[in-house]
Short mmCIF file of C-alpha atoms in Angstrom, two decimals:
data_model
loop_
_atom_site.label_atom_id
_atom_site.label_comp_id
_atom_site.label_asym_id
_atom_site.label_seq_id
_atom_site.Cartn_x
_atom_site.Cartn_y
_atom_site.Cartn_z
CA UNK A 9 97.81 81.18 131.59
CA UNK A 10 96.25 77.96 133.12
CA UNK A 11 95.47 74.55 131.63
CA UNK A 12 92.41 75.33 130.38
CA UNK A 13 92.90 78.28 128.77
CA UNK A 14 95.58 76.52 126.59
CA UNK A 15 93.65 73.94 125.68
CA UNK A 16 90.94 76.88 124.48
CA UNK A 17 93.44 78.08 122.58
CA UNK A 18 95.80 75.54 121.20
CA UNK A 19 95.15 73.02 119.26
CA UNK A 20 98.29 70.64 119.94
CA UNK A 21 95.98 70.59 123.59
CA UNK A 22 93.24 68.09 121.60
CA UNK A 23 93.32 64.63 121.05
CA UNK A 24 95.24 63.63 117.77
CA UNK A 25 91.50 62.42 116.40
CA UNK A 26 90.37 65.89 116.94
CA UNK A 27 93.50 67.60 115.32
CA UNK A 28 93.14 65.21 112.52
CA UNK A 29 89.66 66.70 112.20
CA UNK A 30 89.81 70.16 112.27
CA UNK A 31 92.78 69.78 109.85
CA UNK A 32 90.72 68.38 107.30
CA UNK A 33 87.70 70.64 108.22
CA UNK A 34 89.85 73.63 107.94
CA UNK A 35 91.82 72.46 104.40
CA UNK A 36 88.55 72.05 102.98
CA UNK A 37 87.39 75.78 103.96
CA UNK A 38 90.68 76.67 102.45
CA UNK A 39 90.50 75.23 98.97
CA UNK A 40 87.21 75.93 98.83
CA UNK A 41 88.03 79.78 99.61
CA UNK A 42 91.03 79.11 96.73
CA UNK A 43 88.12 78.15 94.35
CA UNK A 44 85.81 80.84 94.78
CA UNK A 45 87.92 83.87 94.78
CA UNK A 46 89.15 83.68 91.43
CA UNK A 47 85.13 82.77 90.73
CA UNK A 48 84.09 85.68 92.21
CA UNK A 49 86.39 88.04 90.73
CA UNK A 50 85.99 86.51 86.94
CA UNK A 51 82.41 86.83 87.72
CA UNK A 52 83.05 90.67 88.60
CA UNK A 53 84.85 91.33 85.48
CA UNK A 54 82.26 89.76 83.42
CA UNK A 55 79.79 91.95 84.88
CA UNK A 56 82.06 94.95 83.99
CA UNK A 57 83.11 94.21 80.65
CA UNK A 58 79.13 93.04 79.24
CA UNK A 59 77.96 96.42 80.85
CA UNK A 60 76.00 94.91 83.65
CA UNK A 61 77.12 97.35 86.02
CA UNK A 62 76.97 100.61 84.04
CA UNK A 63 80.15 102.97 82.99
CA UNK A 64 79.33 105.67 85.23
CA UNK A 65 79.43 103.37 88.99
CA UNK A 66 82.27 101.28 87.66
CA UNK A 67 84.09 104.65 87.09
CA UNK A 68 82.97 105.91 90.44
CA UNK A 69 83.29 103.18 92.65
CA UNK A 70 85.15 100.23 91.10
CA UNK A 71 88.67 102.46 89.56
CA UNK A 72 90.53 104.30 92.61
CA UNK A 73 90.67 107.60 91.25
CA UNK A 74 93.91 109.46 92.66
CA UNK A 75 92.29 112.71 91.86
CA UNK A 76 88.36 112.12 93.87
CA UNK A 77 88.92 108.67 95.73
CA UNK A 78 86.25 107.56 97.82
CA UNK A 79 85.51 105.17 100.61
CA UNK A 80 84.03 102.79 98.57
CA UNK A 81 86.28 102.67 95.49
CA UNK A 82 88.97 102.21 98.68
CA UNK A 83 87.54 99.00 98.73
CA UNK A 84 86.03 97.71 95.31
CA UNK A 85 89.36 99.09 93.17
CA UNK A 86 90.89 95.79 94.46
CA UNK A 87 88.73 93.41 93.17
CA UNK A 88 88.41 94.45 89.65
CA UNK A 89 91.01 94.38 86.44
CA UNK A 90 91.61 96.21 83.30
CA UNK A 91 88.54 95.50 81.25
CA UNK A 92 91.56 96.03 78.50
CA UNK A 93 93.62 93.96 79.67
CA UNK A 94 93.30 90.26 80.15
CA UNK A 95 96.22 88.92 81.31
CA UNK A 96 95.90 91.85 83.93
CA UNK A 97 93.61 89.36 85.48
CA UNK A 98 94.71 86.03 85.07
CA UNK A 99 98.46 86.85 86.31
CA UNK A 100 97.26 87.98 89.42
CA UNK A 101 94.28 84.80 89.51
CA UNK A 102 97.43 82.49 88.87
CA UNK A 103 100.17 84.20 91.45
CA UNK A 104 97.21 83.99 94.20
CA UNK A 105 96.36 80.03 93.04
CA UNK A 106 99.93 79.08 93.31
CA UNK A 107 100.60 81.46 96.78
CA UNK A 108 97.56 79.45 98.15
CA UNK A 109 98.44 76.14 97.50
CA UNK A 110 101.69 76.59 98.64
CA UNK A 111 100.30 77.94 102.21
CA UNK A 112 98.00 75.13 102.01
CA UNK A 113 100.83 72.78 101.87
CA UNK A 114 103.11 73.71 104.83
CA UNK A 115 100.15 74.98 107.06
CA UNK A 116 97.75 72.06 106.82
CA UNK A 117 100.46 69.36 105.37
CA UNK A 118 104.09 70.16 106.91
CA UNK A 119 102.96 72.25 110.09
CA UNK A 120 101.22 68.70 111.66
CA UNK A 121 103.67 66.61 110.20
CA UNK A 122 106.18 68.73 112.69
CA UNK A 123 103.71 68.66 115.40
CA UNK A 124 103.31 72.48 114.91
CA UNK A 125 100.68 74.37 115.36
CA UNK A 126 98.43 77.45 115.38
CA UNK A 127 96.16 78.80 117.99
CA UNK A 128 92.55 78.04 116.48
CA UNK A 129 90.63 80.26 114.23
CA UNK A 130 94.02 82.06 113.18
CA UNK A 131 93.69 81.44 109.37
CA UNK A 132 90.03 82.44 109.19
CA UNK A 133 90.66 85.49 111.00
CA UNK A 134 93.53 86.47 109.65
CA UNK A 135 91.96 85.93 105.63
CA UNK A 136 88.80 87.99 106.68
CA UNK A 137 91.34 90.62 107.64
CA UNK A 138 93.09 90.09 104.86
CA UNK A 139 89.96 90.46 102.48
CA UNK A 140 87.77 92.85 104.01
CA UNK A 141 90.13 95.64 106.08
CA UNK A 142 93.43 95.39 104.14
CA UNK A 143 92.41 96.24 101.31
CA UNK A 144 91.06 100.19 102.73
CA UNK A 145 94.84 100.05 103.66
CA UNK A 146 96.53 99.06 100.76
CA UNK A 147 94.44 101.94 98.54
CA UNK A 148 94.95 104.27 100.66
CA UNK A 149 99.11 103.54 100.79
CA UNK A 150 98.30 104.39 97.22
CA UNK A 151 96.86 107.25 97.61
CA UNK A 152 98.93 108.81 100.14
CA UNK A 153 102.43 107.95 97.86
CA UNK A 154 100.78 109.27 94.99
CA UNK A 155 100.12 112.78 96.86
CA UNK A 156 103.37 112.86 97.81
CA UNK A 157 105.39 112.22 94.53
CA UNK A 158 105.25 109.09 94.70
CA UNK A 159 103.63 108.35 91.30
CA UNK A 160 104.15 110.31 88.05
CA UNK A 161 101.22 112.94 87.65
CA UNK A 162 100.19 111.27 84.42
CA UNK A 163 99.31 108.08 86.81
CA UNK A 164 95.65 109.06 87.82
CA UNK A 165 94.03 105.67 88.89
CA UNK A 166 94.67 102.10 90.28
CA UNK A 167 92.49 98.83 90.39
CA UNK A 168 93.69 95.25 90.26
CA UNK A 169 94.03 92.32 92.91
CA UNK A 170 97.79 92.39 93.12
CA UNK A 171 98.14 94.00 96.19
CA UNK A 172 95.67 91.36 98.02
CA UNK A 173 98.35 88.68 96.43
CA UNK A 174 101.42 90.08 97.94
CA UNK A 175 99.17 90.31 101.31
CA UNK A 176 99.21 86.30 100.85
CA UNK A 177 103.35 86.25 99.71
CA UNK A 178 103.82 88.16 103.26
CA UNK A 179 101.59 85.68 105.12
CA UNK A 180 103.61 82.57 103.77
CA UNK A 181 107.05 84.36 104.27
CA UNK A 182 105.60 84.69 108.14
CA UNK A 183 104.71 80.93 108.28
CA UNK A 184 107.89 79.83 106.86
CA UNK A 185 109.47 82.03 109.51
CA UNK A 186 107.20 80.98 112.54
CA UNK A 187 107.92 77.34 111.16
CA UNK A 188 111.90 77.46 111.58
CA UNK A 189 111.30 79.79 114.98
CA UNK A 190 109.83 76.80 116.45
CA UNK A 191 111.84 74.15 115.21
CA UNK A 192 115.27 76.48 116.33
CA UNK A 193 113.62 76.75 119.73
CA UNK A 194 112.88 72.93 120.00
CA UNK A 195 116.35 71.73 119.28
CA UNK A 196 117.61 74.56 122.04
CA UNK A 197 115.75 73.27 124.08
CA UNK A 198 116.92 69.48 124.01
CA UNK A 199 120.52 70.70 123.48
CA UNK A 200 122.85 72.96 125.16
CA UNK A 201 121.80 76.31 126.81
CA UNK A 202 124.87 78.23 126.51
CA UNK A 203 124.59 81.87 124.58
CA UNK A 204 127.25 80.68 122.04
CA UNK A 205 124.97 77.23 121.04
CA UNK A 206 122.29 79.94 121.06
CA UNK A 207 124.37 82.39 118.98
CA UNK A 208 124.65 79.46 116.57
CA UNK A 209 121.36 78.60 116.10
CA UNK A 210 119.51 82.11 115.74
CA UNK A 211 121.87 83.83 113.75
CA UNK A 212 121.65 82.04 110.84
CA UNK A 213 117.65 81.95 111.34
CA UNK A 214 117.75 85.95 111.75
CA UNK A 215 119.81 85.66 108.20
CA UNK A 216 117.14 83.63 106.83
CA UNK A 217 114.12 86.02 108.28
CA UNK A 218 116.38 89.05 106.64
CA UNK A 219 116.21 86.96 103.24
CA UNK A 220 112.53 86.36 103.10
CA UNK A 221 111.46 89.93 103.82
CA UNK A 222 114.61 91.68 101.96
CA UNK A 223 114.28 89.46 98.47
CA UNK A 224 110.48 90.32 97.74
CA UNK A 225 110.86 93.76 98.83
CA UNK A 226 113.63 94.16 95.67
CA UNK A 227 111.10 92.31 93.63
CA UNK A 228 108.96 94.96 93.82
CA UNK A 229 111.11 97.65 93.91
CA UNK A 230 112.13 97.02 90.43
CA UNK A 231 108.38 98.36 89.44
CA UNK A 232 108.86 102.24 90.37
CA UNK A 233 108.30 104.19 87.87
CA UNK A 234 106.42 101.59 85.53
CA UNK A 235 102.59 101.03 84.68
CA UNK A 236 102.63 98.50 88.04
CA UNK A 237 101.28 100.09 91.35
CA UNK A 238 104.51 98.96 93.56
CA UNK A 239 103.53 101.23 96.81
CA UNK A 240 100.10 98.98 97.26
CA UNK A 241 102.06 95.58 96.84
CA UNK A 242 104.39 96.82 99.22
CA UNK A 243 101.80 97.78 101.56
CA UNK A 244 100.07 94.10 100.95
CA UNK A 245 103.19 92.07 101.76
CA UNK A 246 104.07 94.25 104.55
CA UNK A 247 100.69 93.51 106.16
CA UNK A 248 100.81 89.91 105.23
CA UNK A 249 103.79 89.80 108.29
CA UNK A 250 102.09 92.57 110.37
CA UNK A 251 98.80 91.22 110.74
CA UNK A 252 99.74 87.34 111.62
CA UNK A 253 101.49 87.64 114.67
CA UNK A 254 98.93 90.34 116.46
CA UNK A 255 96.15 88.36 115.48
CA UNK A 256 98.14 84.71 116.57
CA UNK A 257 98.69 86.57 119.95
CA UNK A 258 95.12 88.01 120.35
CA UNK A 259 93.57 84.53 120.11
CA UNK A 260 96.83 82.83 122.50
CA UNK A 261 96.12 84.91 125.81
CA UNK A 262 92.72 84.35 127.47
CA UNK A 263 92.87 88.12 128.76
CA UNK A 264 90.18 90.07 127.77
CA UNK A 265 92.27 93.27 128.01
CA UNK A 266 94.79 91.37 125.95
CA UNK A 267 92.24 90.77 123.33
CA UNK A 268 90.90 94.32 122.96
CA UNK A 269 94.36 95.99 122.86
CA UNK A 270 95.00 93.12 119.80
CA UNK A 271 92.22 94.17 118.11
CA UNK A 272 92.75 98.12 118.58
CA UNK A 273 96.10 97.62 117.05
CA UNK A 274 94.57 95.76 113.98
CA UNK A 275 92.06 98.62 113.88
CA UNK A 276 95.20 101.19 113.84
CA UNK A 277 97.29 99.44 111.30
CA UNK A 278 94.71 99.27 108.74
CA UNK A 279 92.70 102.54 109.82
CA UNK A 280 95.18 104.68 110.19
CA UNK A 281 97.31 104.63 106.27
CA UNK A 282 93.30 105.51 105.16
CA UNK A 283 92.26 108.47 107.47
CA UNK A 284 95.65 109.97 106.46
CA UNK A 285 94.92 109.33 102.87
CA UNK A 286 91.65 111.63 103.10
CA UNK A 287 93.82 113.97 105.08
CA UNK A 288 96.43 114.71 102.83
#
């Protein structure tokens, strides 16, 4: 890659001013998106529980139905709660408030203070992905473990956001991993080369990576056989690391073919759990 395409892509290329500036820019897109979501989605229940949307299209279209799913209810079931439930809603408001301001934090707050960064655009790219593909995915994880024995028979539907928050618990565990990456690779660099001071230094950070994927997979282990959908939080923190990286790359390499096969493999990840689902 030449000059210039790194400083199209990077944005430790600009001027400090500049960083400084799309920094703040950015962090004020990302609160901003932290505000509105749980706006939006209290705003959705509302309209559910007074009967603005009527019984019939919320059953339809806004509960994943094991038994007659559909493409839009794929979709929808993600963003709505249990009418009967309250604190359905406001756990899952709460984990993705506190999830977000911790991202918030080491991306726009610790990442610059370490001189680290992201090729541009990754965060916007990456939440749109998150908010508007993933979730097709995650229901239709659901639906394929339920078809299979993964759910109890009497379990005939699923709706909530919790699967969307574990998307954003896999997308910090991937930060804090990119974060030590680079820091490991800096100090190689200014230190010894030999395999053994390499040994030293990556071993422990492979431990660490182990930790942060191993420890929240447990967590939601312990839901199998409960009332809790564990199969679509899986499938939301596993595409909170899978997504990350492919997209980081795409935007990194100036080579159109590079781009396209990026964005096919984004397009297979989260395409190919749902045609199976309608298979099955």
């Amino acid at each position: 890659m030449d000059n210039k395409q790194e400083d199209q892509n990077f944005d430790d290329e600009r001027s400090a001013g500049d960083i400084r500036k799309i920094n703040l820019i950015h962090g004020i897109l990302f609160l901003l998106m932290v505000i509105c979501v749980p706006a939006i989605l209290y705003l959705l229940q509302s309209f559910v529980i007074n009967g603005s949307i009527p019984d019939e299209i919320v059953i339809k279209y806004f509960i994943l139905d094991y038994d007659d799913p559909n493409f839009v209810s794929y979709f929808l079931s993600n963003y709505i709660h249990n009418p009967l439930n309250p604190g359905h809603i406001e756990d899952n408001l709460r984990t993705f408030i506190l999830i977000s301001v911790v991202i918030y934090g080491e991306f726009f707050l610790v990442f610059p203070a370490l001189d680290l960064h992201m090729p541009k655009k990754t965060v916007p790219i990456i939440y749109f992905i998150f908010f508007f593909l993933v979730p097709f995915s995650v229901s239709g994880i659901s639906v394929i473990f339920r078809n299979t024995g993964g759910f109890a028979d009497e379990v005939k539907y699923s709706l909530g956001f919790s699967g969307i928050v574990w998307e954003f618990m896999g997308f910090l565990m991937f930060l804090s991993s990119f974060m030590f990456a680079r820091l490991i690779t800096r100090k190689i660099c200014r230190t010894s080369h030999s395999e053994k001071s390499v040994n030293m230094e990556y071993f422990p950070f492979l431990f660490f990576v182990a930790f942060l994927i191993f420890i929240p997979v447990y967590i939601i282990i312990f839901d199998i056989n409960s009332n809790v959908n564990p199969f679509a939080h899986l499938a939301g923190f596993s595409y909170g690391w899978l997504i990350p990286p492919v997209v980081a790359s795409m935007l990194i390499y100036g080579d159109i073919r590079h781009k396209v096969s990026n964005i096919i493999l984004i397009l297979l990840l989260t395409g190919i759990p749902v045609l199976t689902s309608f298979a099955i």
